[in-house]
mmCIF file of C-alpha atoms and ligand atoms in Angstrom:
data_model
loop_
_atom_site.group_PDB
_atom_site.id
_atom_site.type_symbol
_atom_site.label_atom_id
_atom_site.label_comp_id
_atom_site.label_asym_id
_atom_site.label_seq_id
_atom_site.Cartn_x
_atom_site.Cartn_y
_atom_site.Cartn_z
ATOM 1 C CA UNK A 1189 11.785 27.251 -0.876
ATOM 2 C CA UNK A 1190 10.112 27.397 2.507
ATOM 3 C CA UNK A 1191 8.171 24.201 3.068
ATOM 4 C CA UNK A 1192 5.596 25.502 5.488
ATOM 5 C CA UNK A 1193 1.995 24.393 5.255
ATOM 6 C CA UNK A 1194 -0.854 26.007 7.147
ATOM 7 C CA UNK A 1195 -3.011 23.193 8.504
ATOM 8 C CA UNK A 1196 -6.479 23.406 10.047
ATOM 9 C CA UNK A 1197 -7.657 20.722 12.453
ATOM 10 C CA UNK A 1198 -11.447 20.760 12.063
ATOM 11 C CA UNK A 1199 -12.827 19.204 15.216
ATOM 12 C CA UNK A 1200 -16.461 18.092 15.143
ATOM 13 C CA UNK A 1201 -18.964 18.055 17.956
ATOM 14 C CA UNK A 1202 -21.571 15.282 18.160
ATOM 15 C CA UNK A 1203 -23.442 13.935 15.121
ATOM 16 C CA UNK A 1204 -26.872 12.560 16.002
ATOM 17 C CA UNK A 1205 -28.095 9.122 14.950
ATOM 18 C CA UNK A 1206 -30.727 10.606 12.660
ATOM 19 C CA UNK A 1207 -28.531 13.299 11.067
ATOM 20 C CA UNK A 1208 -28.837 13.491 7.272
ATOM 21 C CA UNK A 1209 -25.561 13.153 5.372
ATOM 22 C CA UNK A 1210 -26.203 16.518 3.698
ATOM 23 C CA UNK A 1211 -26.524 18.188 7.120
ATOM 24 C CA UNK A 1212 -23.124 16.807 8.170
ATOM 25 C CA UNK A 1213 -21.489 17.691 4.854
ATOM 26 C CA UNK A 1214 -22.761 21.268 5.340
ATOM 27 C CA UNK A 1215 -20.973 21.379 8.705
ATOM 28 C CA UNK A 1216 -17.778 20.120 7.068
ATOM 29 C CA UNK A 1217 -18.084 22.678 4.269
ATOM 30 C CA UNK A 1218 -18.537 25.485 6.830
ATOM 31 C CA UNK A 1219 -15.348 24.415 8.621
ATOM 32 C CA UNK A 1220 -13.542 24.087 5.289
ATOM 33 C CA UNK A 1221 -14.549 27.649 4.323
ATOM 34 C CA UNK A 1222 -13.349 28.942 7.691
ATOM 35 C CA UNK A 1223 -10.046 27.108 7.170
ATOM 36 C CA UNK A 1224 -9.714 28.650 3.723
ATOM 37 C CA UNK A 1225 -10.500 32.122 5.112
ATOM 38 C CA UNK A 1226 -7.700 31.587 7.638
ATOM 39 C CA UNK A 1227 -5.257 30.693 4.868
ATOM 40 C CA UNK A 1228 -5.090 26.922 5.391
ATOM 41 C CA UNK A 1229 -3.856 24.686 2.569
ATOM 42 C CA UNK A 1230 -5.041 21.491 4.271
ATOM 43 C CA UNK A 1231 -7.955 20.813 6.610
ATOM 44 C CA UNK A 1232 -8.176 17.628 8.683
ATOM 45 C CA UNK A 1233 -11.518 16.122 9.758
ATOM 46 C CA UNK A 1234 -12.077 13.342 12.342
ATOM 47 C CA UNK A 1235 -12.539 9.570 12.066
ATOM 48 C CA UNK A 1236 -16.026 8.557 10.787
ATOM 49 C CA UNK A 1237 -16.681 12.237 10.160
ATOM 50 C CA UNK A 1238 -19.857 11.729 8.123
ATOM 51 C CA UNK A 1239 -21.966 9.888 10.682
ATOM 52 C CA UNK A 1240 -22.581 9.245 14.329
ATOM 53 C CA UNK A 1241 -20.151 6.724 15.867
ATOM 54 C CA UNK A 1242 -22.425 3.769 15.008
ATOM 55 C CA UNK A 1243 -20.269 0.896 16.444
ATOM 56 C CA UNK A 1244 -21.668 1.937 19.822
ATOM 57 C CA UNK A 1245 -24.812 -0.033 18.909
ATOM 58 C CA UNK A 1246 -25.406 -3.687 18.051
ATOM 59 C CA UNK A 1247 -27.091 -3.209 14.679
ATOM 60 C CA UNK A 1248 -27.391 -6.715 13.234
ATOM 61 C CA UNK A 1249 -31.164 -6.537 13.725
ATOM 62 C CA UNK A 1250 -31.374 -3.385 11.614
ATOM 63 C CA UNK A 1251 -29.129 -4.101 8.591
ATOM 64 C CA UNK A 1252 -30.565 -1.180 6.592
ATOM 65 C CA UNK A 1253 -29.508 1.216 9.333
ATOM 66 C CA UNK A 1254 -26.053 -0.390 9.526
ATOM 67 C CA UNK A 1255 -25.557 -0.098 5.760
ATOM 68 C CA UNK A 1256 -26.711 3.522 5.803
ATOM 69 C CA UNK A 1257 -23.563 4.532 7.705
ATOM 70 C CA UNK A 1258 -21.168 3.320 4.980
ATOM 71 C CA UNK A 1259 -20.026 5.010 1.754
ATOM 72 C CA UNK A 1260 -20.043 2.779 -1.314
ATOM 73 C CA UNK A 1261 -18.146 5.369 -3.346
ATOM 74 C CA UNK A 1262 -15.865 8.275 -2.504
ATOM 75 C CA UNK A 1263 -16.809 10.818 -3.561
ATOM 76 C CA UNK A 1264 -20.442 9.765 -3.830
ATOM 77 C CA UNK A 1265 -23.448 11.952 -4.567
ATOM 78 C CA UNK A 1266 -23.678 13.172 -0.963
ATOM 79 C CA UNK A 1267 -19.968 13.832 -0.452
ATOM 80 C CA UNK A 1268 -19.341 15.387 -3.889
ATOM 81 C CA UNK A 1269 -20.174 18.908 -2.549
ATOM 82 C CA UNK A 1270 -17.224 18.647 -0.174
ATOM 83 C CA UNK A 1271 -14.876 17.744 -3.024
ATOM 84 C CA UNK A 1272 -16.342 20.518 -5.189
ATOM 85 C CA UNK A 1273 -15.906 23.079 -2.423
ATOM 86 C CA UNK A 1274 -12.305 21.966 -1.843
ATOM 87 C CA UNK A 1275 -11.554 22.430 -5.536
ATOM 88 C CA UNK A 1276 -13.225 25.853 -5.629
ATOM 89 C CA UNK A 1277 -11.312 27.003 -2.554
ATOM 90 C CA UNK A 1278 -8.078 25.281 -3.618
ATOM 91 C CA UNK A 1279 -7.723 23.512 -0.269
ATOM 92 C CA UNK A 1280 -6.858 19.881 0.476
ATOM 93 C CA UNK A 1281 -8.467 17.691 3.131
ATOM 94 C CA UNK A 1282 -8.338 14.438 5.114
ATOM 95 C CA UNK A 1283 -11.680 12.754 5.753
ATOM 96 C CA UNK A 1284 -12.459 9.684 7.871
ATOM 97 C CA UNK A 1285 -15.450 7.577 6.780
ATOM 98 C CA UNK A 1286 -16.926 4.071 6.817
ATOM 99 C CA UNK A 1287 -16.173 2.267 3.552
ATOM 100 C CA UNK A 1288 -18.223 -0.556 2.034
ATOM 101 C CA UNK A 1289 -16.373 -2.028 -0.942
ATOM 102 C CA UNK A 1290 -18.040 -3.582 -4.031
ATOM 103 C CA UNK A 1291 -17.007 -6.978 -2.531
ATOM 104 C CA UNK A 1292 -19.002 -6.014 0.604
ATOM 105 C CA UNK A 1293 -15.960 -5.634 2.843
ATOM 106 C CA UNK A 1294 -16.237 -2.976 5.512
ATOM 107 C CA UNK A 1295 -13.297 -0.774 6.456
ATOM 108 C CA UNK A 1296 -12.782 2.191 8.735
ATOM 109 C CA UNK A 1297 -11.078 4.425 6.162
ATOM 110 C CA UNK A 1298 -9.676 7.859 5.409
ATOM 111 C CA UNK A 1299 -8.801 9.682 2.210
ATOM 112 C CA UNK A 1300 -6.297 12.438 1.565
ATOM 113 C CA UNK A 1301 -7.533 14.864 -1.073
ATOM 114 C CA UNK A 1302 -5.364 17.393 -2.904
ATOM 115 C CA UNK A 1303 -6.324 21.028 -3.543
ATOM 116 C CA UNK A 1304 -7.637 20.093 -7.015
ATOM 117 C CA UNK A 1305 -10.168 17.699 -5.494
ATOM 118 C CA UNK A 1306 -8.300 14.519 -6.507
ATOM 119 C CA UNK A 1307 -7.740 11.680 -4.038
ATOM 120 C CA UNK A 1308 -4.001 11.167 -3.477
ATOM 121 C CA UNK A 1309 -4.113 8.712 -0.595
ATOM 122 C CA UNK A 1310 -6.462 6.096 0.852
ATOM 123 C CA UNK A 1311 -5.907 4.504 4.266
ATOM 124 C CA UNK A 1312 -7.711 1.626 6.028
ATOM 125 C CA UNK A 1313 -7.455 1.489 9.825
ATOM 126 C CA UNK A 1314 -4.884 -1.063 10.950
ATOM 127 C CA UNK A 1315 -5.446 -1.306 14.734
ATOM 128 C CA UNK A 1316 -9.088 -2.226 15.275
ATOM 129 C CA UNK A 1317 -10.179 -1.816 18.917
ATOM 130 C CA UNK A 1318 -13.258 -3.019 20.769
ATOM 131 C CA UNK A 1319 -15.054 -6.355 20.524
ATOM 132 C CA UNK A 1320 -16.743 -8.687 18.030
ATOM 133 C CA UNK A 1321 -19.813 -9.874 19.941
ATOM 134 C CA UNK A 1322 -22.718 -8.031 21.513
ATOM 135 C CA UNK A 1323 -21.908 -7.333 25.187
ATOM 136 C CA UNK A 1324 -25.209 -6.079 26.606
ATOM 137 C CA UNK A 1325 -23.758 -5.487 30.070
ATOM 138 C CA UNK A 1326 -21.723 -2.555 28.776
ATOM 139 C CA UNK A 1327 -23.331 0.905 29.004
ATOM 140 C CA UNK A 1328 -22.633 1.146 25.253
ATOM 141 C CA UNK A 1329 -20.982 -1.105 22.695
ATOM 142 C CA UNK A 1330 -17.669 -0.662 20.889
ATOM 143 C CA UNK A 1331 -18.273 -3.050 17.981
ATOM 144 C CA UNK A 1332 -15.580 -1.808 15.632
ATOM 145 C CA UNK A 1333 -14.219 -5.372 15.450
ATOM 146 C CA UNK A 1334 -17.649 -6.560 14.267
ATOM 147 C CA UNK A 1335 -18.391 -3.821 11.786
ATOM 148 C CA UNK A 1336 -14.928 -3.272 10.264
ATOM 149 C CA UNK A 1337 -12.239 -5.574 8.892
ATOM 150 C CA UNK A 1338 -8.666 -4.838 9.922
ATOM 151 C CA UNK A 1339 -6.934 -2.790 7.234
ATOM 152 C CA UNK A 1340 -4.657 -5.000 5.095
ATOM 153 C CA UNK A 1341 -2.495 -2.296 3.520
ATOM 154 C CA UNK A 1342 -0.323 -1.029 6.385
ATOM 155 C CA UNK A 1343 0.970 2.515 6.718
ATOM 156 C CA UNK A 1344 1.849 4.202 3.441
ATOM 157 C CA UNK A 1345 3.036 7.784 3.014
ATOM 158 C CA UNK A 1346 2.285 10.117 0.110
ATOM 159 C CA UNK A 1347 4.211 12.967 -1.466
ATOM 160 C CA UNK A 1348 1.712 15.809 -1.374
ATOM 161 C CA UNK A 1349 1.486 19.399 -0.155
ATOM 162 C CA UNK A 1350 5.268 19.759 -0.706
ATOM 163 C CA UNK A 1351 5.901 17.164 1.968
ATOM 164 C CA UNK A 1352 5.573 13.527 2.975
ATOM 165 C CA UNK A 1353 2.153 12.845 4.459
ATOM 166 C CA UNK A 1354 0.865 9.816 6.401
ATOM 167 C CA UNK A 1355 -2.488 8.823 7.857
ATOM 168 C CA UNK A 1356 -3.798 6.894 10.845
ATOM 169 C CA UNK A 1357 -7.159 6.510 12.566
ATOM 170 C CA UNK A 1358 -7.902 6.788 16.271
ATOM 171 C CA UNK A 1359 -6.610 3.656 18.036
ATOM 172 C CA UNK A 1360 -3.599 3.659 15.683
ATOM 173 C CA UNK A 1361 -2.299 6.694 17.578
ATOM 174 C CA UNK A 1362 -1.695 4.615 20.706
ATOM 175 C CA UNK A 1363 0.773 2.265 18.979
ATOM 176 C CA UNK A 1364 4.424 3.282 18.488
ATOM 177 C CA UNK A 1365 4.657 1.107 15.360
ATOM 178 C CA UNK A 1366 2.150 3.369 13.592
ATOM 179 C CA UNK A 1367 4.467 6.357 13.755
ATOM 180 C CA UNK A 1368 7.670 4.358 13.307
ATOM 181 C CA UNK A 1369 6.578 2.605 10.104
ATOM 182 C CA UNK A 1370 5.724 6.009 8.634
ATOM 183 C CA UNK A 1371 8.838 7.537 10.206
ATOM 184 C CA UNK A 1372 10.960 4.979 8.360
ATOM 185 C CA UNK A 1373 9.414 6.295 5.128
ATOM 186 C CA UNK A 1374 10.361 9.881 5.998
ATOM 187 C CA UNK A 1375 6.937 11.097 7.090
ATOM 188 C CA UNK A 1376 6.681 14.788 7.963
ATOM 189 C CA UNK A 1377 2.975 15.222 8.724
ATOM 190 C CA UNK A 1378 0.755 12.491 10.204
ATOM 191 C CA UNK A 1379 -3.013 13.043 10.136
ATOM 192 C CA UNK A 1380 -5.133 11.156 12.679
ATOM 193 C CA UNK A 1381 -8.869 11.492 13.262
ATOM 194 C CA UNK A 1382 -10.354 9.985 16.427
ATOM 195 C CA UNK A 1383 -13.512 9.067 18.395
ATOM 196 C CA UNK A 1384 -12.489 8.308 21.977
ATOM 197 C CA UNK A 1385 -15.271 7.691 24.509
ATOM 198 C CA UNK A 1386 -14.264 8.933 27.965
ATOM 199 C CA UNK A 1387 -15.602 5.692 29.485
ATOM 200 C CA UNK A 1388 -13.457 2.638 28.739
ATOM 201 C CA UNK A 1389 -15.558 -0.359 29.835
ATOM 202 C CA UNK A 1390 -12.778 -3.004 30.043
ATOM 203 C CA UNK A 1391 -10.888 -0.875 32.615
ATOM 204 C CA UNK A 1392 -12.638 2.270 33.907
ATOM 205 C CA UNK A 1393 -9.533 3.186 35.936
ATOM 206 C CA UNK A 1394 -8.267 4.578 32.617
ATOM 207 C CA UNK A 1395 -11.226 6.986 32.286
ATOM 208 C CA UNK A 1396 -9.649 9.948 34.097
ATOM 209 C CA UNK A 1397 -6.446 9.461 32.078
ATOM 210 C CA UNK A 1398 -7.993 9.806 28.596
ATOM 211 C CA UNK A 1399 -6.700 13.318 28.069
ATOM 212 C CA UNK A 1400 -3.242 12.466 29.406
ATOM 213 C CA UNK A 1401 -2.942 9.334 27.256
ATOM 214 C CA UNK A 1402 -4.084 11.234 24.160
ATOM 215 C CA UNK A 1403 -1.308 13.775 24.599
ATOM 216 C CA UNK A 1404 1.249 11.207 25.711
ATOM 217 C CA UNK A 1405 1.002 9.014 22.617
ATOM 218 C CA UNK A 1406 0.775 11.738 19.994
ATOM 219 C CA UNK A 1407 3.529 13.888 21.500
ATOM 220 C CA UNK A 1408 5.815 10.846 21.801
ATOM 221 C CA UNK A 1409 5.007 9.738 18.238
ATOM 222 C CA UNK A 1410 5.813 13.193 16.892
ATOM 223 C CA UNK A 1411 9.071 13.649 18.806
ATOM 224 C CA UNK A 1412 10.468 10.136 18.362
ATOM 225 C CA UNK A 1413 9.988 10.333 14.601
ATOM 226 C CA UNK A 1414 10.636 14.031 14.020
ATOM 227 C CA UNK A 1415 7.227 14.631 12.476
ATOM 228 C CA UNK A 1416 4.214 16.864 12.813
ATOM 229 C CA UNK A 1417 1.099 15.109 14.154
ATOM 230 C CA UNK A 1418 -2.419 16.468 13.707
ATOM 231 C CA UNK A 1419 -4.950 14.764 16.010
ATOM 232 C CA UNK A 1420 -8.590 15.635 15.331
ATOM 233 C CA UNK A 1421 -11.515 14.573 17.510
ATOM 234 C CA UNK A 1422 -15.192 14.053 17.165
ATOM 235 C CA UNK A 1423 -15.876 15.065 20.743
ATOM 236 C CA UNK A 1424 -18.669 15.957 23.124
ATOM 237 C CA UNK A 1425 -21.777 14.045 24.174
ATOM 238 C CA UNK A 1426 -23.051 12.088 21.170
ATOM 239 C CA UNK A 1427 -26.176 9.991 21.730
ATOM 240 C CA UNK A 1428 -25.449 9.963 25.476
ATOM 241 C CA UNK A 1429 -21.760 8.979 25.146
ATOM 242 C CA UNK A 1430 -19.197 11.581 26.152
ATOM 243 C CA UNK A 1431 -16.059 11.579 23.989
ATOM 244 C CA UNK A 1432 -12.714 13.294 24.289
ATOM 245 C CA UNK A 1433 -12.276 16.494 22.291
ATOM 246 C CA UNK A 1434 -8.888 18.228 22.757
ATOM 247 C CA UNK A 1435 -7.871 18.126 19.082
ATOM 248 C CA UNK A 1436 -4.268 19.211 18.772
ATOM 249 C CA UNK A 1437 -1.399 20.057 16.483
ATOM 250 C CA UNK A 1438 1.979 18.764 17.642
ATOM 251 C CA UNK A 1439 5.376 19.861 16.346
ATOM 252 C CA UNK A 1440 8.350 17.554 15.647
ATOM 253 C CA UNK A 1441 9.757 18.711 18.995
ATOM 254 C CA UNK A 1442 6.788 17.023 20.675
ATOM 255 C CA UNK A 1443 5.341 20.383 21.728
ATOM 256 C CA UNK A 1444 1.637 21.111 21.342
ATOM 257 C CA UNK A 1445 1.332 24.273 19.241
ATOM 258 C CA UNK A 1446 -2.480 24.453 19.024
ATOM 259 C CA UNK A 1447 -5.273 22.801 20.977
ATOM 260 C CA UNK A 1448 -9.065 22.958 20.790
ATOM 261 C CA UNK A 1449 -10.830 24.611 23.704
ATOM 262 C CA UNK A 1450 -14.375 23.375 23.148
ATOM 263 C CA UNK A 1451 -16.109 20.041 22.624
ATOM 264 C CA UNK A 1452 -17.950 21.220 19.507
ATOM 265 C CA UNK A 1453 -17.221 22.149 15.907
ATOM 266 C CA UNK A 1454 -14.006 24.147 16.173
ATOM 267 C CA UNK A 1455 -11.111 24.932 13.881
ATOM 268 C CA UNK A 1456 -7.570 25.240 15.190
ATOM 269 C CA UNK A 1457 -4.762 26.345 12.908
ATOM 270 C CA UNK A 1458 -0.970 26.156 12.847
ATOM 271 C CA UNK A 1459 1.796 26.852 10.365
ATOM 272 C CA UNK A 1460 3.650 23.573 10.051
ATOM 273 C CA UNK A 1461 7.243 24.116 8.927
ATOM 274 C CA UNK A 1462 8.083 20.738 7.422
ATOM 275 C CA UNK A 1463 11.796 21.497 7.549
ATOM 276 C CA UNK A 1464 11.558 21.542 11.336
ATOM 277 C CA UNK A 1465 11.420 17.734 11.030
ATOM 278 C CA UNK A 1466 15.072 17.728 9.908
ATOM 279 C CA UNK A 1467 16.220 19.003 13.287
ATOM 280 C CA UNK A 1468 15.216 15.668 14.745
ATOM 281 C CA UNK A 1469 15.542 13.331 11.751
ATOM 282 C CA UNK A 1470 19.157 14.434 11.124
ATOM 283 C CA UNK A 1471 20.397 14.541 14.735
ATOM 284 C CA UNK A 1472 19.050 12.647 17.738
ATOM 285 C CA UNK A 1473 16.756 10.475 15.598
ATOM 286 C CA UNK A 1474 19.071 9.909 12.642
ATOM 287 C CA UNK A 1475 17.632 6.461 11.967
ATOM 288 C CA UNK A 1476 20.413 5.288 9.615
ATOM 289 C CA UNK A 1477 23.091 6.158 12.115
ATOM 290 C CA UNK A 1478 21.555 5.178 15.424
ATOM 291 C CA UNK A 1479 18.780 2.623 14.996
ATOM 292 C CA UNK A 1480 19.585 -1.058 15.712
ATOM 293 C CA UNK A 1481 16.946 -3.005 13.771
ATOM 294 C CA UNK A 1482 18.736 -6.289 14.394
ATOM 295 C CA UNK A 1483 17.904 -5.738 18.077
ATOM 296 C CA UNK A 1484 14.211 -5.265 17.382
ATOM 297 C CA UNK A 1485 13.396 -8.533 15.605
ATOM 298 C CA UNK A 1486 10.795 -9.589 18.178
ATOM 299 C CA UNK A 1487 8.645 -6.646 17.108
ATOM 300 C CA UNK A 1488 7.876 -8.154 13.716
ATOM 301 C CA UNK A 1489 8.575 -11.843 14.305
ATOM 302 C CA UNK A 1490 5.680 -12.505 16.665
ATOM 303 C CA UNK A 1491 2.810 -10.963 18.575
ATOM 304 C CA UNK A 1492 4.380 -12.024 21.926
ATOM 305 C CA UNK A 1493 7.699 -13.636 22.888
ATOM 306 C CA UNK A 1494 6.140 -17.112 23.119
HETATM 307 N N1 CDV B 2517 -12.334 4.787 17.676
HETATM 308 C C1 CDV B 2517 -11.352 4.232 18.414
HETATM 309 O O1 CDV B 2517 -10.424 3.634 17.879
HETATM 310 N N2 CDV B 2517 -11.471 4.353 19.764
HETATM 311 C C2 CDV B 2517 -10.554 3.755 20.687
HETATM 312 C C3 CDV B 2517 -11.218 3.397 22.002
HETATM 313 C C4 CDV B 2517 -12.082 2.234 21.899
HETATM 314 C C5 CDV B 2517 -10.197 3.029 23.057
HETATM 315 C C6 CDV B 2517 -9.366 4.646 20.980
HETATM 316 O O2 CDV B 2517 -8.235 4.142 20.925
HETATM 317 O O3 CDV B 2517 -9.546 5.833 21.281
#
């Protein structure tokens, strides 16, 4: 049996602060229909795909607005149409969203949904970037560390779509451990949505390197673990903040096989042969044969070598 899955990376352009959820869900449904028309079995949406990137504002003074960006159930009444459409079309999807649990804990989350509309995987962002306190001197905030708790569950993988699927969210893609922990579980397809402002306030010398770093980390993660990586942006100028687009599909060889050309809503598609992973997993990156975990203890024993 050929284990090839046609995947659509459904990049989004900006979502305005006052956008209704239904308006955004309609955009997602349109991209999902296009993906289905192009024969995709799985469509991947960005991080926080249902709303504007709200951690760019200090919102403690407007708690109703803050709460309005979170989902208290998935699917809920406003996201149900997306699940219904997926089931009708027989297509799976990955969706990033802000989660507010019944215990009032806030996570930056993603779900993996099978072609029958059932949730097979749930992921909570592990690497939480940005800052905790209001920093008014910045041109815009990055308060993810205020408005989300770090995910406590680590990096799972799920058997779905005839393969082994893993998930990450945005900043996770910069960390080799993200890919390696999933690689050690045999991952074949890693799905990562992102919101990456082109301006990085703590060190603007990195601004012109955003595109390079995006490719560098995802191509390395794919190659070094013999896995497909699907990186999907919410790009373009959203509420005055310009964010990287350049969504891409990367093969286990580390080669980019599809890349978005615009900064708006755009679908890119690739046939992902999951057996291609074996070329790397069973040769150069045969983990059982060549890895030396006893040499890597510092990685898990401490945050630094002190
Ligand atoms: N949403 C993100 O995680 N953004 C970060 C920014 C803050 C650097 C990123 O890694 O792209």
